CSV table of C-alpha atoms in Angstrom, one decimal:
chain,number,residue,atom,x,y,z
A,1,MET,CA,68.6,195.5,160.3
A,2,THR,CA,69.6,194.8,156.7
A,3,VAL,CA,73.1,195.4,155.6
A,4,GLU,CA,73.5,196.0,151.9
A,5,MET,CA,76.9,194.7,150.6
A,6,THR,CA,78.6,196.0,147.6
A,7,GLU,CA,79.7,193.4,144.9
A,8,ASP,CA,83.3,193.8,146.1
A,9,GLU,CA,82.3,193.0,149.7
A,10,LEU,CA,80.2,190.1,148.5
A,11,ASN,CA,83.2,188.8,146.5
A,12,ALA,CA,85.7,189.2,149.3
A,13,ARG,CA,83.4,187.5,151.8
A,14,HIS,CA,82.8,184.6,149.4
A,15,ALA,CA,86.6,184.1,148.9
A,16,GLU,CA,87.2,184.0,152.7
A,17,LYS,CA,84.3,181.6,153.3
A,18,MET,CA,85.5,179.3,150.5
A,19,ARG,CA,89.1,179.4,151.7
A,20,LYS,CA,87.9,178.2,155.1
A,21,LYS,CA,85.7,175.5,153.5
A,22,LYS,CA,88.7,174.2,151.5
A,23,VAL,CA,90.8,173.9,154.7
A,24,VAL,CA,88.1,171.8,156.3
A,25,ARG,CA,87.5,169.6,153.2
A,26,ASP,CA,91.2,168.9,152.7
A,27,LYS,CA,91.6,167.9,156.3
A,28,ILE,CA,88.6,165.5,156.0
A,29,LEU,CA,89.9,164.0,152.7
A,30,ALA,CA,93.4,163.4,154.2
A,31,SER,CA,91.8,161.3,156.9
A,32,LYS,CA,90.3,158.9,154.4
A,33,ASN,CA,92.9,156.4,153.5
A,34,VAL,CA,91.2,152.9,153.5
A,35,GLU,CA,90.8,151.2,150.2
A,36,LYS,CA,88.3,148.3,150.0
A,37,GLY,CA,85.8,146.7,147.8
A,38,LEU,CA,82.5,148.2,148.8
A,39,LEU,CA,79.1,146.6,149.2
A,40,ILE,CA,76.7,149.2,147.8
A,41,VAL,CA,72.9,149.0,147.9
A,42,HIS,CA,70.5,151.1,145.8
A,43,THR,CA,67.0,150.8,147.1
A,44,GLY,CA,63.7,152.8,147.5
A,45,LYS,CA,60.6,153.3,145.4
A,46,GLY,CA,62.2,156.0,143.2
A,47,LYS,CA,63.8,155.7,139.8
A,48,GLY,CA,67.5,155.5,139.2
A,49,LYS,CA,68.5,152.4,141.3
A,50,SER,CA,69.6,150.3,138.4
A,51,THR,CA,70.5,153.3,136.2
A,52,ALA,CA,73.0,154.5,138.8
A,53,ALA,CA,74.4,151.0,139.2
A,54,PHE,CA,74.9,150.8,135.5
A,55,GLY,CA,76.4,154.3,135.6
A,56,MET,CA,79.0,153.0,138.0
A,57,ALA,CA,79.6,150.1,135.6
A,58,PHE,CA,80.3,152.6,132.8
A,59,ARG,CA,82.6,154.6,135.1
A,60,SER,CA,84.7,151.4,135.7
A,61,LEU,CA,84.6,150.5,132.0
A,62,GLY,CA,85.8,154.0,131.2
A,63,HIS,CA,88.9,153.3,133.4
A,64,GLY,CA,89.3,150.0,131.5
A,65,LEU,CA,88.3,148.0,134.6
A,66,PRO,CA,86.2,144.8,134.0
A,67,VAL,CA,82.6,144.6,135.1
A,68,ALA,CA,80.1,141.8,135.5
A,69,VAL,CA,76.3,142.1,135.6
A,70,VAL,CA,73.9,139.5,136.8
A,71,GLN,CA,70.2,140.2,136.2
A,72,PHE,CA,67.9,138.6,138.7
A,73,VAL,CA,64.8,139.8,136.9
A,74,LYS,CA,64.8,139.3,133.1
A,75,GLY,CA,63.4,142.3,131.3
A,76,ALA,CA,64.4,144.7,134.1
A,77,MET,CA,67.5,145.8,132.2
A,78,ASP,CA,66.6,147.8,129.2
A,79,THR,CA,67.9,147.2,125.7
A,80,GLY,CA,69.7,150.6,125.6
A,81,GLU,CA,71.8,149.8,128.6
A,82,ARG,CA,72.6,146.3,127.4
A,83,MET,CA,73.6,147.6,123.9
A,84,ALA,CA,75.8,150.4,125.5
A,85,LEU,CA,77.5,147.8,127.8
A,86,GLU,CA,78.1,145.5,124.9
A,87,ARG,CA,80.2,148.3,123.2
A,88,PHE,CA,82.9,147.5,125.8
A,89,GLY,CA,83.3,143.9,124.5
A,90,ASP,CA,85.4,141.5,126.7
A,91,LEU,CA,85.5,144.0,129.6
A,92,VAL,CA,81.9,143.2,130.3
A,93,SER,CA,80.2,139.9,131.3
A,94,ILE,CA,76.4,140.3,131.0
A,95,ASN,CA,74.3,137.4,132.6
A,96,ARG,CA,70.6,137.6,132.0
A,97,LEU,CA,69.6,134.7,134.2
A,98,GLY,CA,66.5,135.6,136.2
A,99,GLU,CA,63.0,135.0,135.0
A,100,GLY,CA,60.7,137.7,133.9
A,101,PHE,CA,58.6,139.8,136.3
A,102,THR,CA,56.6,137.6,138.6
A,103,TRP,CA,53.3,138.8,137.1
A,104,GLU,CA,54.6,137.8,133.7
A,105,THR,CA,55.7,134.3,134.5
A,106,GLN,CA,53.0,133.6,137.1
A,107,ASP,CA,55.1,130.5,137.9
A,108,ARG,CA,56.7,130.4,141.3
A,109,GLN,CA,58.8,127.2,140.9
A,110,ARG,CA,60.3,128.4,137.6
A,111,ASP,CA,61.1,131.8,139.2
A,112,ILE,CA,62.8,130.1,142.2
A,113,ALA,CA,64.9,127.8,140.0
A,114,ALA,CA,66.0,130.8,137.9
A,115,ALA,CA,66.9,132.9,141.0
A,116,GLN,CA,69.0,130.1,142.3
A,117,HIS,CA,70.8,129.7,139.0
A,118,ALA,CA,71.5,133.4,138.9
A,119,TRP,CA,72.8,133.4,142.5
A,120,GLU,CA,75.2,130.5,141.7
A,121,THR,CA,76.6,132.5,138.8
A,122,ALA,CA,76.8,135.7,140.9
A,123,LYS,CA,78.9,133.8,143.5
A,124,GLU,CA,81.3,132.5,140.8
A,125,LEU,CA,81.7,135.9,139.2
A,126,ILE,CA,82.4,137.6,142.6
A,127,ARG,CA,84.7,134.8,143.9
A,128,SER,CA,86.8,134.9,140.7
A,129,GLY,CA,88.2,138.3,141.6
A,130,GLU,CA,88.4,139.1,137.8
A,131,TYR,CA,85.8,141.9,138.0
A,132,HIS,CA,86.4,145.3,139.6
A,133,LEU,CA,82.6,145.7,140.0
A,134,VAL,CA,79.8,143.2,140.0
A,135,VAL,CA,76.2,144.5,139.6
A,136,LEU,CA,73.5,142.2,141.1
A,137,ASP,CA,70.6,143.8,139.4
A,138,GLU,CA,67.2,143.4,141.2
A,139,LEU,CA,68.6,140.9,143.7
A,140,ASN,CA,66.4,142.6,146.4
A,141,ILE,CA,63.3,141.6,144.5
A,142,VAL,CA,64.0,137.9,144.6
A,143,LEU,CA,65.1,138.2,148.3
A,144,ARG,CA,61.7,139.9,148.9
A,145,TYR,CA,59.9,136.9,147.5
A,146,ASP,CA,62.1,134.5,149.5
A,147,TYR,CA,63.3,132.9,146.3
A,148,LEU,CA,66.8,132.8,147.9
A,149,PRO,CA,67.8,132.1,151.5
A,150,LEU,CA,68.7,135.6,152.8
A,151,ALA,CA,71.0,134.2,155.5
A,152,GLU,CA,73.1,132.5,152.8
A,153,VAL,CA,73.3,135.6,150.7
A,154,ILE,CA,74.4,137.7,153.7
A,155,ALA,CA,77.0,135.0,154.8
A,156,PHE,CA,78.5,134.9,151.3
A,157,LEU,CA,78.8,138.7,151.0
A,158,THR,CA,80.3,139.0,154.5
A,159,ASP,CA,82.7,136.0,154.4
A,160,GLU,CA,83.5,135.1,150.8
A,161,LYS,CA,83.5,138.4,148.8
A,162,PRO,CA,87.2,139.1,147.9
A,163,ALA,CA,88.3,142.3,149.7
A,164,ASP,CA,88.9,144.3,146.5
A,165,VAL,CA,85.7,143.5,144.6
A,166,HIS,CA,82.9,146.1,144.6
A,167,VAL,CA,79.4,144.7,144.6
A,168,VAL,CA,76.3,146.8,143.8
A,169,ILE,CA,72.9,145.4,144.7
A,170,THR,CA,69.7,147.0,143.4
A,171,GLY,CA,65.9,146.8,143.9
A,172,ARG,CA,63.1,148.0,146.2
A,173,ASN,CA,62.8,146.8,149.7
A,174,ALA,CA,66.4,145.9,150.5
A,175,PRO,CA,66.3,143.6,153.5
A,176,ASP,CA,67.5,145.2,156.8
A,177,ALA,CA,70.2,142.5,157.2
A,178,LEU,CA,71.6,143.6,153.8
A,179,ILE,CA,71.6,147.3,154.8
A,180,GLU,CA,73.3,146.3,158.0
A,181,ILE,CA,76.3,144.8,156.3
A,182,ALA,CA,76.5,147.4,153.4
A,183,ASP,CA,79.1,150.1,153.2
A,184,LEU,CA,77.1,152.6,151.1
A,185,VAL,CA,73.3,152.7,150.9
A,186,THR,CA,71.3,155.1,148.9
A,187,GLU,CA,67.5,155.3,148.9
A,188,MET,CA,66.0,156.6,145.7
A,189,GLU,CA,62.8,158.4,146.7
A,190,LEU,CA,60.1,159.2,144.3
A,191,ILE,CA,59.0,162.8,144.5
A,192,LYS,CA,57.2,163.2,141.2
A,193,HIS,CA,56.5,160.7,138.3
A,194,PRO,CA,55.2,161.5,134.8
A,195,PHE,CA,53.1,158.2,134.7
A,196,ARG,CA,50.7,160.2,136.9
A,197,SER,CA,49.9,162.5,134.0
A,198,GLY,CA,49.5,159.7,131.5
A,199,VAL,CA,53.0,159.9,129.9
A,200,LYS,CA,54.1,156.5,128.6
A,201,ALA,CA,57.5,154.8,128.9
A,202,GLN,CA,59.8,156.2,126.3
A,203,LYS,CA,63.0,154.9,124.5
A,204,GLY,CA,66.2,156.1,126.1
A,205,ILE,CA,64.3,157.2,129.2
A,206,GLU,CA,62.5,154.3,130.6
A,207,PHE,CA,64.1,151.5,128.5
B,1,MET,CA,45.2,130.6,163.7
B,2,THR,CA,48.1,129.7,161.4
B,3,VAL,CA,47.3,127.7,158.3
B,4,GLU,CA,50.2,125.7,156.9
B,5,MET,CA,50.2,125.6,153.1
B,6,THR,CA,51.8,122.9,151.0
B,7,GLU,CA,54.2,123.9,148.3
B,8,ASP,CA,51.5,123.1,145.7
B,9,GLU,CA,49.0,125.4,147.4
B,10,LEU,CA,51.7,128.1,147.7
B,11,ASN,CA,52.5,127.8,144.0
B,12,ALA,CA,48.8,127.9,143.0
B,13,ARG,CA,48.1,130.9,145.2
B,14,HIS,CA,51.1,132.7,143.8
B,15,ALA,CA,50.0,132.0,140.2
B,16,GLU,CA,46.5,133.4,140.9
B,17,LYS,CA,47.8,136.5,142.6
B,18,MET,CA,50.2,137.3,139.8
B,19,ARG,CA,47.6,136.7,137.1
B,20,LYS,CA,45.5,139.4,138.8
B,21,LYS,CA,48.5,141.7,139.2
B,22,LYS,CA,49.2,141.4,135.4
B,23,VAL,CA,45.6,142.3,134.5
B,24,VAL,CA,45.9,145.5,136.7
B,25,ARG,CA,49.3,146.4,135.3
B,26,ASP,CA,48.3,145.9,131.7
B,27,LYS,CA,45.3,148.1,132.2
B,28,ILE,CA,47.4,150.9,133.7
B,29,LEU,CA,50.1,150.7,130.9
B,30,ALA,CA,47.4,150.9,128.2
B,31,SER,CA,46.2,154.2,129.7
B,32,LYS,CA,49.7,155.8,129.3
B,33,ASN,CA,49.9,157.1,125.7
B,34,VAL,CA,51.5,160.6,125.9
B,35,GLU,CA,55.0,161.0,124.5
B,36,LYS,CA,56.9,164.1,125.4
B,37,GLY,CA,60.4,165.3,126.3
B,38,LEU,CA,60.6,165.1,130.0
B,39,LEU,CA,62.2,167.5,132.4
B,40,ILE,CA,63.9,165.3,135.0
B,41,VAL,CA,65.5,166.3,138.3
B,42,HIS,CA,67.9,164.3,140.4
B,43,THR,CA,68.4,165.9,143.8
B,44,GLY,CA,69.1,165.1,147.5
B,45,LYS,CA,72.2,164.5,149.6
B,46,GLY,CA,72.7,160.9,148.6
B,47,LYS,CA,74.9,159.5,145.9
B,48,GLY,CA,73.9,158.6,142.4
B,49,LYS,CA,72.4,161.9,141.1
B,50,SER,CA,74.9,162.4,138.3
B,51,THR,CA,75.6,158.7,138.0
B,52,ALA,CA,72.0,158.0,137.2
B,53,ALA,CA,71.8,160.9,134.8
B,54,PHE,CA,74.9,159.5,132.9
B,55,GLY,CA,73.3,156.1,133.1
B,56,MET,CA,70.4,157.6,131.2
B,57,ALA,CA,72.8,159.1,128.7
B,58,PHE,CA,74.4,155.6,128.1
B,59,ARG,CA,70.9,154.2,127.7
B,60,SER,CA,70.1,156.8,124.9
B,61,LEU,CA,73.5,156.2,123.3
B,62,GLY,CA,72.9,152.4,123.4
B,63,HIS,CA,69.8,153.2,121.2
B,64,GLY,CA,72.0,155.3,118.9
B,65,LEU,CA,70.3,158.5,120.1
B,66,PRO,CA,72.6,161.6,120.5
B,67,VAL,CA,73.3,163.1,123.9
B,68,ALA,CA,74.8,166.4,125.1
B,69,VAL,CA,76.3,167.0,128.6
B,70,VAL,CA,77.0,170.4,130.1
B,71,GLN,CA,79.0,170.5,133.2
B,72,PHE,CA,78.2,173.4,135.5
B,73,VAL,CA,80.9,172.4,138.0
B,74,LYS,CA,84.2,171.4,136.5
B,75,GLY,CA,85.7,168.4,138.2
B,76,ALA,CA,82.3,167.1,139.3
B,77,MET,CA,82.2,164.6,136.4
B,78,ASP,CA,84.8,161.9,136.8
B,79,THR,CA,87.3,160.8,134.2
B,80,GLY,CA,85.8,157.3,134.1
B,81,GLU,CA,82.4,158.6,133.0
B,82,ARG,CA,84.0,161.0,130.5
B,83,MET,CA,86.2,158.3,128.9
B,84,ALA,CA,83.2,155.9,128.7
B,85,LEU,CA,81.0,158.7,127.0
B,86,GLU,CA,83.9,159.5,124.6
B,87,ARG,CA,83.6,155.9,123.3
B,88,PHE,CA,80.4,156.9,121.5
B,89,GLY,CA,82.2,159.5,119.4
B,90,ASP,CA,80.0,161.9,117.5
B,91,LEU,CA,76.9,160.8,119.2
B,92,VAL,CA,78.0,162.7,122.3
B,93,SER,CA,78.7,166.4,122.9
B,94,ILE,CA,80.6,166.9,126.2
B,95,ASN,CA,80.9,170.5,127.4
B,96,ARG,CA,83.0,171.0,130.5
B,97,LEU,CA,82.3,174.7,131.0
B,98,GLY,CA,81.8,175.4,134.7
B,99,GLU,CA,84.5,176.4,137.1
B,100,GLY,CA,85.9,174.1,139.8
B,101,PHE,CA,84.2,173.6,143.1
B,102,THR,CA,83.6,177.0,144.8
B,103,TRP,CA,86.0,176.1,147.6
B,104,GLU,CA,88.7,175.4,145.0
B,105,THR,CA,88.3,178.6,142.9
B,106,GLN,CA,87.5,180.9,145.8
B,107,ASP,CA,86.6,183.4,143.1
B,108,ARG,CA,83.0,184.4,142.9
B,109,GLN,CA,83.2,186.6,139.7
B,110,ARG,CA,85.1,183.9,137.8
B,111,ASP,CA,82.5,181.3,138.9
B,112,ILE,CA,79.6,183.5,137.8
B,113,ALA,CA,81.1,184.2,134.4
B,114,ALA,CA,81.7,180.4,133.9
B,115,ALA,CA,78.2,179.6,135.0
B,116,GLN,CA,76.7,182.1,132.5
B,117,HIS,CA,78.8,180.8,129.7
B,118,ALA,CA,77.7,177.2,130.5
B,119,TRP,CA,74.1,178.3,130.6
B,120,GLU,CA,74.3,179.9,127.1
B,121,THR,CA,75.8,176.7,125.8
B,122,ALA,CA,73.1,174.6,127.5
B,123,LYS,CA,70.4,176.8,125.8
B,124,GLU,CA,71.9,176.4,122.4
B,125,LEU,CA,72.2,172.6,122.7
B,126,ILE,CA,68.6,172.2,124.0
B,127,ARG,CA,67.2,174.6,121.3
B,128,SER,CA,69.0,172.9,118.5
B,129,GLY,CA,66.8,169.8,118.9
B,130,GLU,CA,69.7,167.7,117.8
B,131,TYR,CA,70.0,165.9,121.1
B,132,HIS,CA,67.5,163.3,122.4
B,133,LEU,CA,68.8,164.0,125.9
B,134,VAL,CA,70.7,166.9,127.4
B,135,VAL,CA,72.3,166.5,130.9
B,136,LEU,CA,72.8,169.7,132.8
B,137,ASP,CA,75.1,168.3,135.4
B,138,GLU,CA,75.2,170.2,138.8
B,139,LEU,CA,73.1,173.0,137.5
B,140,ASN,CA,71.3,173.0,140.9
B,141,ILE,CA,74.6,174.0,142.6
B,142,VAL,CA,75.1,177.2,140.6
B,143,LEU,CA,71.4,178.0,141.0
B,144,ARG,CA,71.9,177.6,144.8
B,145,TYR,CA,74.7,180.2,144.7
B,146,ASP,CA,72.6,182.6,142.6
B,147,TYR,CA,75.2,182.4,139.9
B,148,LEU,CA,72.3,182.3,137.3
B,149,PRO,CA,68.9,184.0,137.5
B,150,LEU,CA,66.5,181.2,138.5
B,151,ALA,CA,63.5,182.9,136.8
B,152,GLU,CA,65.3,183.0,133.5
B,153,VAL,CA,66.2,179.3,133.8
B,154,ILE,CA,62.6,178.3,134.6
B,155,ALA,CA,61.2,180.5,131.8
B,156,PHE,CA,63.6,178.9,129.3
B,157,LEU,CA,62.8,175.3,130.3
B,158,THR,CA,59.0,176.0,130.3
B,159,ASP,CA,58.7,178.1,127.1
B,160,GLU,CA,61.7,177.3,124.9
B,161,LYS,CA,62.6,173.6,125.4
B,162,PRO,CA,61.5,171.7,122.3
B,163,ALA,CA,58.7,169.3,123.1
B,164,ASP,CA,60.7,166.2,122.2
B,165,VAL,CA,63.9,166.9,124.0
B,166,HIS,CA,64.6,165.3,127.4
B,167,VAL,CA,66.5,167.4,129.9
B,168,VAL,CA,68.1,165.9,133.1
B,169,ILE,CA,69.2,168.4,135.8
B,170,THR,CA,71.3,167.2,138.8
B,171,GLY,CA,72.6,168.5,142.0
B,172,ARG,CA,71.7,169.0,145.7
B,173,ASN,CA,69.1,171.5,146.8
B,174,ALA,CA,67.0,171.7,143.6
B,175,PRO,CA,65.0,174.9,143.9
B,176,ASP,CA,61.2,174.5,144.5
B,177,ALA,CA,60.4,176.4,141.3
B,178,LEU,CA,62.3,173.8,139.3
B,179,ILE,CA,60.6,170.8,141.1
B,180,GLU,CA,57.3,172.5,140.4
B,181,ILE,CA,57.8,172.5,136.6
B,182,ALA,CA,59.6,169.1,136.4
B,183,ASP,CA,57.9,165.9,135.1
B,184,LEU,CA,60.0,163.4,137.1
B,185,VAL,CA,61.8,164.2,140.3
B,186,THR,CA,63.9,161.7,142.3
B,187,GLU,CA,65.6,162.4,145.6
B,188,MET,CA,68.7,160.4,146.4
B,189,GLU,CA,68.8,160.0,150.1
B,190,LEU,CA,71.9,159.0,151.9
B,191,ILE,CA,71.3,156.1,154.3
B,192,LYS,CA,74.9,155.0,154.9
B,193,HIS,CA,78.3,156.3,153.6
B,194,PRO,CA,81.7,154.6,153.7
B,195,PHE,CA,83.5,158.0,154.3
B,196,ARG,CA,82.2,157.7,157.8
B,197,SER,CA,84.4,154.7,158.4
B,198,GLY,CA,87.5,156.3,156.8
B,199,VAL,CA,87.2,154.7,153.4
B,200,LYS,CA,88.7,156.9,150.6
B,201,ALA,CA,87.4,157.7,147.2
B,202,GLN,CA,88.2,154.9,144.8
B,203,LYS,CA,88.7,154.6,141.1
B,204,GLY,CA,85.6,153.4,139.3
B,205,ILE,CA,83.4,154.0,142.3
B,206,GLU,CA,83.8,157.6,143.2
B,207,PHE,CA,85.6,158.9,140.1
């Protein structure tokens, strides 16, 4: 049996449904009262992992809150993002410390040394407590290649990260141990990609 | 049978593997030569849909390329993002035209009128060709509520979008017809959320 509703009935039903929804939402929101620096992980094969992390950086900067970025894979951050971040001057600390993509360097020892140097810098920036948000861009990649001891990274993030510092870690294949200790984990899943139809990387979109 | 490799052997094997990987990648990249304005969709229940869209906006702005944003749900964009975008002055057109969340307004007719006004503005901005990237933030939400005719939106994006304009559409529950015509679709999947452990929305992270 189909019941046809008039516009007025539709509107009235909508108003009632939304009134109830608001009551539920307000109740849920009121129960959330913990403030803490979050450990956030963006992983998965889809796009947007680093882009969303940098989006969070811009959000903090918009509030006038300082941000640090450590790049574990040089060349992974595009020039557009870097130039936009640099607009915020002293509020931002950009550290491009990793080596290039592994298939560019083809040199394991150099990659390991660069990853370790980047990690030392990341620890200093996080420990300093001077940054509201620290982005560890593509850290998952160097963890995947065992260029850093995973246990040490997990121990540092668990025991030494100041309580009010937010840390965002990006890259495919986030290790299970990292997901385990994270507060917020999002997996970017690829549904459709223009590369499949021969479209090349374009300025302001891919880099 | 386990074969123990020396560090030197590991390094040599790595170099050879990466050399081959680079050959394959360079070949793939060389085959991508189409340039076109993409229709990009960020959907799914996870976080980062709008944040990654705004991240792309900042990337374009970093390159000095103009960006327009149309908000289909007022209050969905946080103040941090807005303040950061405003730093780029005339390069950005921010249009906060939608009504508040449906459970805030509780007024279907007002929401529909606001959605239609926002859509008219979106069409003008896209048609003008003045913007490298146009973000239609939370358009999927108003499509979900049938506040705009889906067929008209699809027809416009297919037939009237200038070939060199990139459009990013965000929001949960992207309609199938939109996914069908999109070039790049990413689903943000929620793996873990701090709300579950009572953590409240925090400045620079959630808003």
